[in-house]
Amino acid sequence: MTSAPPTQAPPSGSPYWFRIVIPIVCIVGIVGNLLNLFVLTRRRLLSSMQRLERCATYGLTALALSDMLFCLTVLPNTLEFPTSVFSLYYRVYGIAFIHLFIMLSNWLTVVIAINRFLVVMYPIHARHFLGSTKTLASIAM
C-alpha cells in the first residue's frame, strides 16, 4: 500500500503569512484611513460643528493620520528590495518609525478617551477646559 508523500504546510509565522496577509491589512488600512481623512477634513463639515465636536474631530483626524503612517511604514517591511539606498535607510530607521507611529496612535487614543470622559462626566464644565487650542496642544504633546 503506497500513499502519496505528505505535503508540509508552512509553519505559522512563516514568510508566506507575513508576505500575504500583512500587505493586505496595510493596504486596507491605508485606504480606510485616507477615506477617514477625506471625510474628517471637509471644510463644510468643520464649519457646521460646535466647539466640542470640532475637538473630537481633531483627535480622530490625528489618529487616522498616525494609523495611516503606521501602515505605510510597515508595508515595506513585508516586501523584498534589492540592495539600494532605500533599503539601507529603511533597515536603520524603519523599526524606529514603526514604534513611533504605534506609540503615537496609543497616546492619541488616550487623549481622545480623556476628552470624551470629561465631556460625559462634566458636561457643564467641559466647555471651560476643552477647546480647539487645548485639544491641539494635547495632541501635539
Short mmCIF file of C-alpha atoms in Angstrom, two decimals:
data_model
loop_
_atom_site.label_atom_id
_atom_site.label_comp_id
_atom_site.label_asym_id
_atom_site.label_seq_id
_atom_site.Cartn_x
_atom_site.Cartn_y
_atom_site.Cartn_z
CA MET A 1 0.00 0.00 0.00
CA THR A 2 1.63 3.16 -1.13
CA SER A 3 0.47 6.61 -0.30
CA ALA A 4 1.37 9.99 -1.58
CA PRO A 5 4.09 11.77 0.35
CA PRO A 6 2.62 14.12 2.89
CA THR A 7 2.64 17.75 1.93
CA GLN A 8 4.03 20.03 4.53
CA ALA A 9 2.10 23.12 5.39
CA PRO A 10 4.19 26.14 6.13
CA PRO A 11 4.54 26.71 9.86
CA SER A 12 2.68 29.59 11.40
CA GLY A 13 4.66 32.79 11.36
CA SER A 14 6.37 31.83 8.13
CA PRO A 15 7.13 34.33 5.38
CA TYR A 16 4.02 33.15 3.48
CA TRP A 17 1.76 34.53 6.19
CA PHE A 18 3.89 37.63 6.54
CA ARG A 19 4.01 38.41 2.83
CA ILE A 20 0.34 37.85 2.03
CA VAL A 21 -1.81 38.87 4.99
CA ILE A 22 0.16 41.85 6.34
CA PRO A 23 0.27 43.70 2.96
CA ILE A 24 -3.48 43.19 2.54
CA VAL A 25 -4.16 44.55 6.03
CA CYS A 26 -1.83 47.50 5.39
CA ILE A 27 -3.43 48.38 2.06
CA VAL A 28 -6.93 48.19 3.56
CA GLY A 29 -5.72 50.34 6.48
CA ILE A 30 -4.21 52.94 4.15
CA VAL A 31 -7.36 53.16 2.03
CA GLY A 32 -9.64 53.27 5.08
CA ASN A 33 -7.61 55.97 6.79
CA LEU A 34 -7.45 58.02 3.58
CA LEU A 35 -11.25 57.89 3.47
CA ASN A 36 -11.36 58.95 7.14
CA LEU A 37 -9.04 61.87 6.44
CA PHE A 38 -11.11 62.87 3.42
CA VAL A 39 -14.33 62.91 5.44
CA LEU A 40 -12.94 64.46 8.64
CA THR A 41 -11.16 67.35 6.93
CA ARG A 42 -14.08 68.64 4.86
CA ARG A 43 -14.41 72.41 5.38
CA ARG A 44 -18.19 72.31 5.27
CA LEU A 45 -18.24 69.63 7.96
CA LEU A 46 -15.86 71.51 10.24
CA SER A 47 -17.68 74.82 9.84
CA SER A 48 -21.02 73.31 10.85
CA MET A 49 -19.68 71.72 14.05
CA GLN A 50 -19.87 73.04 17.55
CA ARG A 51 -16.75 73.56 19.62
CA LEU A 52 -16.66 70.18 21.41
CA GLU A 53 -17.46 68.26 18.23
CA ARG A 54 -14.59 70.00 16.49
CA CYS A 55 -12.22 68.95 19.29
CA ALA A 56 -13.23 65.31 18.85
CA THR A 57 -12.76 65.63 15.09
CA TYR A 58 -9.22 66.95 15.57
CA GLY A 59 -8.35 63.90 17.67
CA LEU A 60 -9.87 61.48 15.18
CA THR A 61 -8.06 63.16 12.31
CA ALA A 62 -4.72 62.89 14.10
CA LEU A 63 -5.43 59.24 14.90
CA ALA A 64 -6.31 58.43 11.28
CA LEU A 65 -3.12 60.14 10.09
CA SER A 66 -0.98 58.27 12.62
CA ASP A 67 -2.55 54.91 11.73
CA MET A 68 -2.07 55.56 8.02
CA LEU A 69 1.60 56.44 8.55
CA PHE A 70 1.99 53.26 10.60
CA CYS A 71 0.59 51.18 7.75
CA LEU A 72 2.86 52.97 5.28
CA THR A 73 5.95 52.23 7.36
CA VAL A 74 5.04 48.56 7.93
CA LEU A 75 4.32 47.84 4.27
CA PRO A 76 7.96 48.00 3.02
CA ASN A 77 8.89 45.55 5.80
CA THR A 78 6.92 42.83 4.00
CA LEU A 79 8.47 43.42 0.60
CA GLU A 80 11.93 42.43 -0.54
CA PHE A 81 14.02 45.17 -2.04
CA PRO A 82 17.27 44.74 -3.87
CA THR A 83 20.16 46.39 -2.13
CA SER A 84 19.53 50.08 -2.50
CA VAL A 85 19.79 53.29 -0.56
CA PHE A 86 16.13 53.00 0.48
CA SER A 87 16.60 49.51 1.91
CA LEU A 88 19.63 50.67 3.87
CA TYR A 89 17.78 53.63 5.37
CA TYR A 90 14.70 51.52 6.00
CA ARG A 91 16.69 48.86 7.86
CA VAL A 92 18.26 51.53 10.05
CA TYR A 93 15.25 53.79 10.71
CA GLY A 94 12.18 51.72 9.75
CA ILE A 95 11.64 49.97 13.08
CA ALA A 96 12.02 53.25 14.95
CA PHE A 97 9.30 54.87 12.84
CA ILE A 98 7.03 51.82 13.22
CA HIS A 99 7.37 52.07 17.00
CA LEU A 100 6.90 55.84 16.92
CA PHE A 101 3.63 55.67 14.98
CA ILE A 102 2.18 52.80 17.03
CA MET A 103 3.04 54.63 20.26
CA LEU A 104 1.58 57.84 18.85
CA SER A 105 -1.66 56.01 17.99
CA ASN A 106 -1.88 54.64 21.52
CA TRP A 107 -1.38 58.06 23.12
CA LEU A 108 -3.86 59.70 20.77
CA THR A 109 -6.41 57.09 21.82
CA VAL A 110 -5.72 58.01 25.45
CA VAL A 111 -6.15 61.74 24.71
CA ILE A 112 -9.44 61.11 22.89
CA ALA A 113 -10.67 58.91 25.75
CA ILE A 114 -9.81 61.55 28.36
CA ASN A 115 -11.57 64.27 26.36
CA ARG A 116 -14.68 62.12 26.00
CA PHE A 117 -14.59 61.23 29.68
CA LEU A 118 -14.50 64.91 30.60
CA VAL A 119 -17.41 65.70 28.29
CA VAL A 120 -19.53 62.85 29.66
CA MET A 121 -18.72 63.28 33.35
CA TYR A 122 -18.66 67.09 33.46
CA PRO A 123 -20.87 68.29 30.60
CA ILE A 124 -21.42 71.77 32.01
CA HIS A 125 -17.76 72.47 32.77
CA ALA A 126 -16.34 70.73 29.70
CA ARG A 127 -16.56 73.90 27.62
CA HIS A 128 -14.23 75.66 30.05
CA PHE A 129 -11.36 73.17 29.92
CA LEU A 130 -11.81 71.78 26.40
CA GLY A 131 -11.25 73.94 23.37
CA SER A 132 -9.61 73.80 20.00
CA THR A 133 -6.27 75.19 21.19
CA LYS A 134 -6.13 72.96 24.25
CA THR A 135 -7.06 69.90 22.21
CA LEU A 136 -4.47 70.68 19.55
CA ALA A 137 -1.87 71.25 22.27
CA SER A 138 -2.65 67.89 23.90
CA ILE A 139 -2.44 66.17 20.51
CA ALA A 140 0.91 67.86 19.83
CA MET A 141 2.28 66.75 23.18
#
